[in-house]
CSV table of C-alpha atoms and ligand atoms in Angstrom, one decimal:
chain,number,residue,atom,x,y,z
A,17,UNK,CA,0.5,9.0,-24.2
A,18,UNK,CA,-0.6,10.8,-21.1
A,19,UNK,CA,1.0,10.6,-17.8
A,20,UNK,CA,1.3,12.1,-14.3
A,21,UNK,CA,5.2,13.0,-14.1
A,22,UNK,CA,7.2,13.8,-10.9
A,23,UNK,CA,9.4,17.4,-12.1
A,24,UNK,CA,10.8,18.0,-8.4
A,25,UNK,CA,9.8,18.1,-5.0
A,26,UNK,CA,5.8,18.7,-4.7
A,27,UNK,CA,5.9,19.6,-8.7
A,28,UNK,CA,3.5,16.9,-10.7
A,29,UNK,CA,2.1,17.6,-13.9
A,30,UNK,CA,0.4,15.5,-16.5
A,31,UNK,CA,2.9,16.0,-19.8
A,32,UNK,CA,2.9,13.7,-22.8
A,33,UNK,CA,5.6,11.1,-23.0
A,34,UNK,CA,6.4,8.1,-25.2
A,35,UNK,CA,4.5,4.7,-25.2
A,36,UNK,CA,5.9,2.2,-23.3
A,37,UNK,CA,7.4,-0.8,-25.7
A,38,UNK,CA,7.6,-4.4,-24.5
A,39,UNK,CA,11.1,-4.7,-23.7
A,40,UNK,CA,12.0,-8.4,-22.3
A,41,UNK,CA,10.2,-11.3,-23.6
A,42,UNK,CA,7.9,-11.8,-20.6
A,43,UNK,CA,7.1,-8.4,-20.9
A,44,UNK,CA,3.2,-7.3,-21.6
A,45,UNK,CA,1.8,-3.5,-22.2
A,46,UNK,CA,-1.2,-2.9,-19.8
A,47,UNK,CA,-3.9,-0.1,-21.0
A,48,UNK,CA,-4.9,1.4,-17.6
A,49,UNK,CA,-8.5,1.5,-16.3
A,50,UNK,CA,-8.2,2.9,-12.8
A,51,UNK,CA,-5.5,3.8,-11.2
A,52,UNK,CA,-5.3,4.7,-7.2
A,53,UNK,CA,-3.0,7.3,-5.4
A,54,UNK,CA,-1.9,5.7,-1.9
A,55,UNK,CA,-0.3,6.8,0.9
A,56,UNK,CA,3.3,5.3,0.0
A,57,UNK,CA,3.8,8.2,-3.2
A,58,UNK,CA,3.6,10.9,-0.5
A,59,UNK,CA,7.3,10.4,0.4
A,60,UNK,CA,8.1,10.2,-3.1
A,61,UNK,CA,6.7,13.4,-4.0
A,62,UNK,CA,7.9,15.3,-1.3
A,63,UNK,CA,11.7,13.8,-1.1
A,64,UNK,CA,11.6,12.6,1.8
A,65,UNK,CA,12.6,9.3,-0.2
A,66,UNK,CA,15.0,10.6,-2.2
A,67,UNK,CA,15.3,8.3,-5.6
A,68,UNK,CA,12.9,10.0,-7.6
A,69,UNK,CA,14.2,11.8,-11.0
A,70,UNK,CA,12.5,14.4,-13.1
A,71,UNK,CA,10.3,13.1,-15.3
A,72,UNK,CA,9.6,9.5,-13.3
A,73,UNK,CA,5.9,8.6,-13.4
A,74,UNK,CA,4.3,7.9,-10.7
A,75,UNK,CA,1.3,5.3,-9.4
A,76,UNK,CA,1.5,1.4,-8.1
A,77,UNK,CA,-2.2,0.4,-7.6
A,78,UNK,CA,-4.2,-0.4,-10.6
A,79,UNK,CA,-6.5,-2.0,-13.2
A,80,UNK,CA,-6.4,-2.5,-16.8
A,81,UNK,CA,-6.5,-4.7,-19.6
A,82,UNK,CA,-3.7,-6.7,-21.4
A,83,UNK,CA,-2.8,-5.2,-25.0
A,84,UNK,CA,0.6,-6.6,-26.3
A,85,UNK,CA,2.2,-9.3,-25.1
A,86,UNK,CA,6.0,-10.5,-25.4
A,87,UNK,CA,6.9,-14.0,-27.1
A,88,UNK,CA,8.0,-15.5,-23.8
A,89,UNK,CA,4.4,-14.6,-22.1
A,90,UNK,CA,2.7,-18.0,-21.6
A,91,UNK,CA,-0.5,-17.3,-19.5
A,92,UNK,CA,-2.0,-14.2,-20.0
A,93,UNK,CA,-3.2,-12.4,-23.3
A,94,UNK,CA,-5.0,-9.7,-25.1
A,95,UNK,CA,-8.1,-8.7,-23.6
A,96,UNK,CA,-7.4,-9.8,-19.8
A,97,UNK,CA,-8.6,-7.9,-17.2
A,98,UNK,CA,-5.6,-7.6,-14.6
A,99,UNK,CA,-4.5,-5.9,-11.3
A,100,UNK,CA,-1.1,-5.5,-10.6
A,101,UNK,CA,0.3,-5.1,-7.4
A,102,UNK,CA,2.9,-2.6,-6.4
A,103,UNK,CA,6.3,-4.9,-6.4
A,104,UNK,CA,7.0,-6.3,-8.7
A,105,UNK,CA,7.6,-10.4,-8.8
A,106,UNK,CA,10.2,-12.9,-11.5
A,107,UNK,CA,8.0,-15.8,-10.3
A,108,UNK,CA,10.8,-18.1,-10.1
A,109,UNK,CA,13.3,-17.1,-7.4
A,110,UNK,CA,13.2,-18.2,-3.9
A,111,UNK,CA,11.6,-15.1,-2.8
A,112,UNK,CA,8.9,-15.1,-5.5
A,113,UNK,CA,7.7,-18.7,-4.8
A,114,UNK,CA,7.6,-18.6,-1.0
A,115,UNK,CA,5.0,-15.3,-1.6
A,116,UNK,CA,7.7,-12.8,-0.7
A,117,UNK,CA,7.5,-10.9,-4.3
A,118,UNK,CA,8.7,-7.8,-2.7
A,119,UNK,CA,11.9,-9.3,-2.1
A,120,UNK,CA,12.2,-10.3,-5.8
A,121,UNK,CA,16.4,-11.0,-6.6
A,122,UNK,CA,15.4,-11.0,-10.0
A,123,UNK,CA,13.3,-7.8,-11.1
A,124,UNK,CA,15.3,-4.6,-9.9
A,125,UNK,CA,17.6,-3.9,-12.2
A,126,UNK,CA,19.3,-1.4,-10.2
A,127,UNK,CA,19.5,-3.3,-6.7
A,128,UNK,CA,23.0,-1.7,-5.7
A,129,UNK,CA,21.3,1.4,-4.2
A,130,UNK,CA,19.3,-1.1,-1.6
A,131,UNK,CA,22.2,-3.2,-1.2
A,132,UNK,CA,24.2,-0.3,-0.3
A,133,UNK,CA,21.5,1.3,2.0
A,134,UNK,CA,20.3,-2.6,3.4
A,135,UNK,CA,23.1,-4.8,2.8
A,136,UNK,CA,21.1,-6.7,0.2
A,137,UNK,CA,18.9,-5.6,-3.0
A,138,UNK,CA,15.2,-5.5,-2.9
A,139,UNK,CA,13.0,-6.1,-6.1
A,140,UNK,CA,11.4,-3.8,-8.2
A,141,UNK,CA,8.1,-1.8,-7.4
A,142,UNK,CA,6.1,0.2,-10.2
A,143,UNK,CA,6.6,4.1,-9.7
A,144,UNK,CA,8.4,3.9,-6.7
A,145,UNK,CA,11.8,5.4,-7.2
A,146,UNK,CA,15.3,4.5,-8.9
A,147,UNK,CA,16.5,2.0,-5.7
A,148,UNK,CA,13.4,-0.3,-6.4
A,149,UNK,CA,14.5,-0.4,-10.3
A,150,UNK,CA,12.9,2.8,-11.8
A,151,UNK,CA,10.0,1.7,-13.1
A,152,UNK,CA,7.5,4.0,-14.5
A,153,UNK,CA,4.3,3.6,-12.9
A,154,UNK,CA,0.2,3.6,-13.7
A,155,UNK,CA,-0.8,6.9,-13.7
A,156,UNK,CA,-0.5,6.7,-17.1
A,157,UNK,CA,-2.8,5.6,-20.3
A,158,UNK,CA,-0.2,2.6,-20.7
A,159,UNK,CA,2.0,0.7,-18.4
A,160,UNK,CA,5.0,-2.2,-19.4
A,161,UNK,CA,4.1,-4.9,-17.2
A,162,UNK,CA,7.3,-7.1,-16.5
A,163,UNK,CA,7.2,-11.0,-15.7
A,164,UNK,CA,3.4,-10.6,-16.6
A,165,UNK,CA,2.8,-14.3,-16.4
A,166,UNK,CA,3.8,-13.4,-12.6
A,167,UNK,CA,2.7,-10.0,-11.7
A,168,UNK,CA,-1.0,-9.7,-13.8
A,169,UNK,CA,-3.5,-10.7,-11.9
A,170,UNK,CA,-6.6,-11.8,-13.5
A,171,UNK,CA,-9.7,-10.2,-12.0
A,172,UNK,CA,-12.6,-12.5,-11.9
A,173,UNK,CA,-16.1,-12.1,-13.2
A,174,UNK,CA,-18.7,-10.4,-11.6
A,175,UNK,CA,-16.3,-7.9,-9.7
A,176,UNK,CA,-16.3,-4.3,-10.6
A,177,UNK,CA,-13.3,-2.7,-11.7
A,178,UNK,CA,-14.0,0.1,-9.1
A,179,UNK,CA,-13.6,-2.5,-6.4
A,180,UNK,CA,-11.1,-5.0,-7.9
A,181,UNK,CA,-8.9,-2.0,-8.3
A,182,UNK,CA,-7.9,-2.1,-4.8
A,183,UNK,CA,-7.0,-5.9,-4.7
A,184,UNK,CA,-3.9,-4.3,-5.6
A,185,UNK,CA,-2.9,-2.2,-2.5
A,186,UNK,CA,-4.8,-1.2,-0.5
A,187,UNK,CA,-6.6,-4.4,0.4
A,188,UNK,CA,-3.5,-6.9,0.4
A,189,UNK,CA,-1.4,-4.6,2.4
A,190,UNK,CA,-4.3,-4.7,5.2
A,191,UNK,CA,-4.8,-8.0,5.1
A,192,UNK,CA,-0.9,-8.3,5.0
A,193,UNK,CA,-1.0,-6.1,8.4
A,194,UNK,CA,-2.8,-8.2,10.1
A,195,UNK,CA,-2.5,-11.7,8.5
A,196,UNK,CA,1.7,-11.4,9.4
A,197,UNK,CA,0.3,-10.3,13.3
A,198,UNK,CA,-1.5,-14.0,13.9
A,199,UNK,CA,-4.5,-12.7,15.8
A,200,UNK,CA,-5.8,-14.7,18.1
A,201,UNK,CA,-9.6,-15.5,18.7
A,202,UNK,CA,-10.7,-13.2,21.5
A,203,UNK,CA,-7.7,-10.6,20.4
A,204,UNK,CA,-8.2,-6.8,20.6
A,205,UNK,CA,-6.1,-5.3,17.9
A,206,UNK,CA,-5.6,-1.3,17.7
A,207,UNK,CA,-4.5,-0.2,14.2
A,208,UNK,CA,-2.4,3.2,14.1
A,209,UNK,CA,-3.9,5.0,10.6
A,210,UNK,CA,-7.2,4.7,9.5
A,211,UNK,CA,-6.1,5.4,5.5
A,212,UNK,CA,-7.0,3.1,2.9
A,213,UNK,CA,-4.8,0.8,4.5
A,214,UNK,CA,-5.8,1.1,7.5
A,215,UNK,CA,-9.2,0.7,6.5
A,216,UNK,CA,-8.7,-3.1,5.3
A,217,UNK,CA,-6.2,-3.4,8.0
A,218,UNK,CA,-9.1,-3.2,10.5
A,219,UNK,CA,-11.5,-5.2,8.5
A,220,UNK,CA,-9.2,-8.1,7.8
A,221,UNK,CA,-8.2,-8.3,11.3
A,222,UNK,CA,-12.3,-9.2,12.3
A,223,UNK,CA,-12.1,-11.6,9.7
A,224,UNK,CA,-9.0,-13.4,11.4
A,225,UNK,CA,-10.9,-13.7,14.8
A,226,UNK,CA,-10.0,-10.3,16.8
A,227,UNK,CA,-12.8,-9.7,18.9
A,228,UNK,CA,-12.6,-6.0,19.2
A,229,UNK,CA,-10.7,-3.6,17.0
A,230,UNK,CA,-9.5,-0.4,17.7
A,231,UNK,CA,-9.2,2.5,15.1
A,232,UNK,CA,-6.3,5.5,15.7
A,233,UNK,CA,-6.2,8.5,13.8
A,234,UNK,CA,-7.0,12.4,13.5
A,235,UNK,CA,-8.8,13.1,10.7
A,236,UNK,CA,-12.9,13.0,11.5
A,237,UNK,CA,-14.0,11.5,8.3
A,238,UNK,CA,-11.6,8.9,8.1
A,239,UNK,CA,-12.5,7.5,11.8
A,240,UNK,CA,-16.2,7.3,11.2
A,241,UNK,CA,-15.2,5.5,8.0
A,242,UNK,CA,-13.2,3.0,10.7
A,243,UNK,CA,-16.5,3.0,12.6
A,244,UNK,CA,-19.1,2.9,10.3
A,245,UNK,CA,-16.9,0.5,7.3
A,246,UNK,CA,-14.5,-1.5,9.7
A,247,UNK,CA,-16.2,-2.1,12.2
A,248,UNK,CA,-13.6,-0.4,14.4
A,249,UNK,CA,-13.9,1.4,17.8
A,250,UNK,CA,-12.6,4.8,16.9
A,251,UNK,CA,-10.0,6.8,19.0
A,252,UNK,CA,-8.8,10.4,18.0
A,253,UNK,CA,-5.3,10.3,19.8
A,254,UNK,CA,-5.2,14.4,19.7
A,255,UNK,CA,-7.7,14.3,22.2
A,256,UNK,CA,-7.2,11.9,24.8
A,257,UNK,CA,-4.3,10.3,26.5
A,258,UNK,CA,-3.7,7.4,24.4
A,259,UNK,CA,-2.1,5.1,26.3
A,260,UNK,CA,-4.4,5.8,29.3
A,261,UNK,CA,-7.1,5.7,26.6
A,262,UNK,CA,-6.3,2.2,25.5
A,263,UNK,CA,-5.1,0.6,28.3
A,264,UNK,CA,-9.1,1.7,29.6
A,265,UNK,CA,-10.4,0.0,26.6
A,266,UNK,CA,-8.6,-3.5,26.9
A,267,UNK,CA,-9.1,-3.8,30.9
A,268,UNK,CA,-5.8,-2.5,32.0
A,269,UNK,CA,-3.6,-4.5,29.9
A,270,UNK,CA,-3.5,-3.2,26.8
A,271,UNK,CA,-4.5,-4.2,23.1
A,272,UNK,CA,-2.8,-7.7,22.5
A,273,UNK,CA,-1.6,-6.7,18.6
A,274,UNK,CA,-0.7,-2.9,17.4
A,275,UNK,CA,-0.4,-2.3,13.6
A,276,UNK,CA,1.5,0.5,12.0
A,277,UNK,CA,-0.6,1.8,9.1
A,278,UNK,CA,1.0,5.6,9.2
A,279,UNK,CA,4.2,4.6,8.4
A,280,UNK,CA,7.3,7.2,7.5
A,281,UNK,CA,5.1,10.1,6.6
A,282,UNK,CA,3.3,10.1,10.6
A,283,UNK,CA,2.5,13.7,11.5
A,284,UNK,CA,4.8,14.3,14.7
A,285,UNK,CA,7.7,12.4,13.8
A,286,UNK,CA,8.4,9.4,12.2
A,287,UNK,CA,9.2,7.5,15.4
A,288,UNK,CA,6.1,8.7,17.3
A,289,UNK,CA,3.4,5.6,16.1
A,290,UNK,CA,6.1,3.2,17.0
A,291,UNK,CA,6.9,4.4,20.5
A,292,UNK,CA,3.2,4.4,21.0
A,293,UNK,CA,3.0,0.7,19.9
A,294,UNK,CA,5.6,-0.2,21.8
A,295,UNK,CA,4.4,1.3,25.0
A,296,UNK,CA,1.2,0.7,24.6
A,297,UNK,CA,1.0,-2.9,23.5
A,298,UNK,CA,0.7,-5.7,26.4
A,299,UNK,CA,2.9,-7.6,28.1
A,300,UNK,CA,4.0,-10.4,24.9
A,301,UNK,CA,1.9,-8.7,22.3
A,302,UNK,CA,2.9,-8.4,18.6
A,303,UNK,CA,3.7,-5.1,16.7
A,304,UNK,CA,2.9,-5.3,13.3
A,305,UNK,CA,4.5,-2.9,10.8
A,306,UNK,CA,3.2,-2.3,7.2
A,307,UNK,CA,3.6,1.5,7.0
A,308,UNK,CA,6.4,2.1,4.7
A,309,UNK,CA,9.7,3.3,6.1
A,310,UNK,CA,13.1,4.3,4.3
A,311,UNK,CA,16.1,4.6,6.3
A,312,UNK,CA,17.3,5.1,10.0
A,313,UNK,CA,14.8,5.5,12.9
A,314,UNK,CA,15.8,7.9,15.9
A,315,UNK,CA,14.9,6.8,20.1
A,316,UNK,CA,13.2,3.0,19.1
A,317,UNK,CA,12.6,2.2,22.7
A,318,UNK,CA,14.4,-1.4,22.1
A,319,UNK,CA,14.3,-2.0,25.8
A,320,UNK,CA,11.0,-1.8,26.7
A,321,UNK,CA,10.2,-3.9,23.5
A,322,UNK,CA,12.7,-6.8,24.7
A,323,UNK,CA,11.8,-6.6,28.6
A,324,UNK,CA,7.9,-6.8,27.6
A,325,UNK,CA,8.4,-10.1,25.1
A,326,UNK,CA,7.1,-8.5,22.1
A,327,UNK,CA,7.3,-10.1,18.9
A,328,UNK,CA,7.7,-7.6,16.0
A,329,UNK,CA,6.5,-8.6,12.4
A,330,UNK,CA,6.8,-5.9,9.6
A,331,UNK,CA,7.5,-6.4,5.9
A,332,UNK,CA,5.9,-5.6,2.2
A,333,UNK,CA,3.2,-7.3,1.3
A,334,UNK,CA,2.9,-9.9,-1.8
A,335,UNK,CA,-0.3,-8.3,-3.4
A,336,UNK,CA,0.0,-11.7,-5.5
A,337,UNK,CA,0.2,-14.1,-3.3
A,338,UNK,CA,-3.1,-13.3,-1.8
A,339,UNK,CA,-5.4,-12.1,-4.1
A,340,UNK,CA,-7.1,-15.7,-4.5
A,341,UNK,CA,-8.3,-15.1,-1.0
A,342,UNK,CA,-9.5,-11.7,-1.3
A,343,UNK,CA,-11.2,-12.0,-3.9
A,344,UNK,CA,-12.9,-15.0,-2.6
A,345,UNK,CA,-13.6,-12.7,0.7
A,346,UNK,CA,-15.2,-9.9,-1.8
A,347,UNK,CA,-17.2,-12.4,-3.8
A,348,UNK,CA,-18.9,-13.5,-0.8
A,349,UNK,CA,-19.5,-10.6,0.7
A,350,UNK,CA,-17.5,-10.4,3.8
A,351,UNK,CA,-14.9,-8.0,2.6
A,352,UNK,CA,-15.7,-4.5,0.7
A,353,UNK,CA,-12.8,-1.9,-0.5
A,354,UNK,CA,-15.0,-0.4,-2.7
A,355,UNK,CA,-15.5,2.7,-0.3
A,356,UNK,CA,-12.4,3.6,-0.5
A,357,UNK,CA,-12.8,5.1,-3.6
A,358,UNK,CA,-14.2,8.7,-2.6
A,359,UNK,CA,-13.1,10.7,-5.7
A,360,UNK,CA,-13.2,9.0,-9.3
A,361,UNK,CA,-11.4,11.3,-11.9
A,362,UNK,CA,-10.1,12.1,-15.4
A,363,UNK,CA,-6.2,11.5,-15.4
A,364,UNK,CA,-6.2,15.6,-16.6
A,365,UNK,CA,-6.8,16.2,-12.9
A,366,UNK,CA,-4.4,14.1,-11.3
A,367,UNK,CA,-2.1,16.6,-9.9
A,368,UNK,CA,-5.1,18.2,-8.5
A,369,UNK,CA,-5.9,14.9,-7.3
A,370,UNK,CA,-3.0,14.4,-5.0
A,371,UNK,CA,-2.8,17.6,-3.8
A,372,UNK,CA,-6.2,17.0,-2.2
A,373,UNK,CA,-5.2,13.4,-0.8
A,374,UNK,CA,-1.8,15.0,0.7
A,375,UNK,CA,-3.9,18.0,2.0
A,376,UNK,CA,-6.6,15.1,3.4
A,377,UNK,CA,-9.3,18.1,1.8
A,378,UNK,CA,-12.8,17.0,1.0
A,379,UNK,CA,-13.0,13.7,2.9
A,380,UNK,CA,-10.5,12.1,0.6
A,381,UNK,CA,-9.7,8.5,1.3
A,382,UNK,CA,-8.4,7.7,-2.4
A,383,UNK,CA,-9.0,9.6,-5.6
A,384,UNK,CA,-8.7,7.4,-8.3
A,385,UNK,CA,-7.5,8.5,-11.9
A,386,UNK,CA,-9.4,7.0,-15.3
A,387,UNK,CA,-6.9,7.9,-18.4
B,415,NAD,N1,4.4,-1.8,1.3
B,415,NAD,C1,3.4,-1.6,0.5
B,415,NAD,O1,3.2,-2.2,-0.5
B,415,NAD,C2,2.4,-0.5,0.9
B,415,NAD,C3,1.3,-0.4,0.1
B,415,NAD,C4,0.4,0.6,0.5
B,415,NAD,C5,0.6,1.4,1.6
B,415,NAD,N2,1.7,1.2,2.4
B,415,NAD,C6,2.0,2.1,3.5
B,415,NAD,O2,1.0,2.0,4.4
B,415,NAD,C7,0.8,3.2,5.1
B,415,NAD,C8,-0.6,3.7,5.0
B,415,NAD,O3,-1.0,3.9,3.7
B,415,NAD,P1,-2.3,4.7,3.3
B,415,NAD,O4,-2.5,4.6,1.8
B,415,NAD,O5,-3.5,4.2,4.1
B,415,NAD,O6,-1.9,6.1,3.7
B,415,NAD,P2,-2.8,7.5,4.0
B,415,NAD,O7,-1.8,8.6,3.9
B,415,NAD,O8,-4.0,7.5,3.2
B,415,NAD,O9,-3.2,7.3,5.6
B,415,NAD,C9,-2.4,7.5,6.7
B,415,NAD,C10,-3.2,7.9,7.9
B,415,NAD,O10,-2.4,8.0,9.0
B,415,NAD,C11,-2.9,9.1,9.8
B,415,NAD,N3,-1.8,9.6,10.7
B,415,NAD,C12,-0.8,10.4,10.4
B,415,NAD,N4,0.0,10.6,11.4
B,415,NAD,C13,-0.6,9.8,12.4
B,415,NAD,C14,-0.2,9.6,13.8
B,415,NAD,N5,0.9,10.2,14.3
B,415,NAD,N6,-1.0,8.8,14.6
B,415,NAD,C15,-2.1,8.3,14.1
B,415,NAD,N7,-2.5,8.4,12.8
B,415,NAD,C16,-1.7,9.2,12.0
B,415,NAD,C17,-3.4,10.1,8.8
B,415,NAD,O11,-4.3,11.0,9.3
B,415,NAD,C18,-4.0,9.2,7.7
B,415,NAD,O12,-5.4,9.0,7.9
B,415,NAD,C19,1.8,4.2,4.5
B,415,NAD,O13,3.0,4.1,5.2
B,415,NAD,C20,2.1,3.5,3.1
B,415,NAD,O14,3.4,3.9,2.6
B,415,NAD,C21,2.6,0.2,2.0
B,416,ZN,ZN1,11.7,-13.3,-8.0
């Protein structure tokens, strides 16, 4: 088959590799429809994460249809439409069925580089490295689906896959943002990163009661997007004083819940969003963290987090857990991803693809790849 492989740092190219086999009995072998870039690949393909080797497939948000199942697969079948979500879940340990997939103890078979970085293992995540298990991810014509029972989530009628697509990043990662940051009616929330997740980040937190929403980035197209989409107030933080800025928007005690949608990759440094949160946030306001970071951060200004009574919530988000929801939210109307999708092409192009998304060229939110 087809897929986009990772050679080295910044060198992707779509090469021909085996089929994937069903391996384990709960295995099944997904035939991709749409598969999404998102922002957590770009410290993959640079190396700033370092557990990448040559020839690892990338992609973790996707769409496609059930082809082969293993004997053990009880639930799900040839011919089902699924979305996967990024982590990968066993469905039967602690973690798994208390809706914290990501922390799977079951699915990465290589948990001893996390538990030597973190003191304990994480689970597995599709196309996201050797220390969350190595598994090859979507941006491929096929991909093997482990625990399938657990981790393939049937997409209901009536829903496009062009939409449904992001039910498996990009929109349960947003609503995990601000879901984990329990908004309060009458809340103003400012969101750092007005990316895809971002994007549902903002949207989801209107839905949970905030009654203003702030949107923080640079890029022009992706903050009229927070305006015009989200329903955000937009605020370019090159050009103002932001903490002046926001303190002037929330009556001179700042927004009562900041969200970290930048994550590791945050032009600057990496610290730079979180110092901003921290600073900025009132006095017993909640930072919420979804952007993806890897190892140590430098100058975390712990005391003025602990002298100002903040509560800090971060974490990966269980894609599966929620999807019930948001697809309920999407059926009726109230919640859209679908705009997300600003470029739709052929797998051929995918190393094209990203080197528009990391470049942020031609007002790309996501490019998504069809094999
Ligand atoms: N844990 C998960 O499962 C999961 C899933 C998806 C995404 N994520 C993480 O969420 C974050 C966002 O993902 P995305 O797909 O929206 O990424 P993205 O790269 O599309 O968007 C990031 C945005 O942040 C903006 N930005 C960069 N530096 C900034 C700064 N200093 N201040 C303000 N804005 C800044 C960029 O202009 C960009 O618009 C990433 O860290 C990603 O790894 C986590
Ligand atoms: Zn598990």
């Amino acid at each position: 088959m087809k897929a986009l492989c990772w050679n080295g740092i910044d060198d992707l190219r779509v090469e021909r590799v085996p089929d994937p086999a069903i391996l384990d009995p709960g295995d099944a072998i997904v035939r991709v429809r749409l598969s999404s870039v998102c922002g957590s690949d770009l410290p993959l393909i640079s190396g700033r994460m370092p557990t990448m080797k040559p020839g690892d497939i990338l992609g973790r948000e996707f769409l496609g249809e059930v082809v082969e199942t293993g004997p053990a697969v009880r639930h799900r079948g040839r011919g089902d439409r699924v979305i996967v979500a990024a982590a990968i879940g066993c469905g039967k340990c602690r973690f798994c069925q208390t809706g914290r997939s990501a922390l799977c103890d079951n699915s990465n078979p290589q948990p001893e580089w996390t538990e030597s970085a973190y003191g304990h293992g994480t689970g597995g995540a599709f196309g996201s490295g050797h220390a969350f298990g190595g598994y090859a991810g979507s941006h491929a014509e096929y991909v093997r689906v482990p625990f399938v029972d657990h981790n393939g989530i049937r997409v209901p009628d009536g829903i496009p896959d062009e939409t449904a697509v992001f039910v498996s990043g990009a929109v349960p990662t947003g609503f995990a943002a601000a879901d984990m940051a329990r908004i309060e009616p009458g809340d103003v929330v400012a969101v750092w990163g007005c990316g895809g997740v971002g994007q549902m980040a903002m949207r989801c937190a209107r839905l949970l009661g905030a009654a203003g929403v702030i949107g923080i980035d640079r890029r022009p197209d992706r903050l009229e997007a927070a305006q015009m989409k989200a329903g955000a107030e937009p605020l370019d933080d090159t050009r103002v004083d932001l903490f002046d800025a926001l303190q002037a928007m929330t009556g001179g005690r700042g927004p009562d819940v900041c969200i970290d949608a930048v994550g590791m990759t945050a032009e600057g440094t990496e610290g730079a969003v979180l110092r901003a949160m921290v600073a900025c946030c009132r006095k017993g306001g909640t930072l919420s963290v979804i952007g993806d970071h890897a190892g140590h951060m430098d100058r975390f200004p712990m005391g003025a987090a602990v002298n100002k009574g903040l509560t800090i919530r971060m974490g990966p988000p269980d894609g599966r857990h929620t999807a019930e929801r948001l697809f309920g939210l999407i059926g009726s109307g109230d919640l859209d991803p679908s705009y997300l999708m600003t470029h739709k092409w052929p797998l051929d192009d995918a190393a094209r693809g990203y080197h528009m998304f990391r470049t942020r060229t031609d007002n790309c939110m996501r490019v998504v790849f069809a094999p």
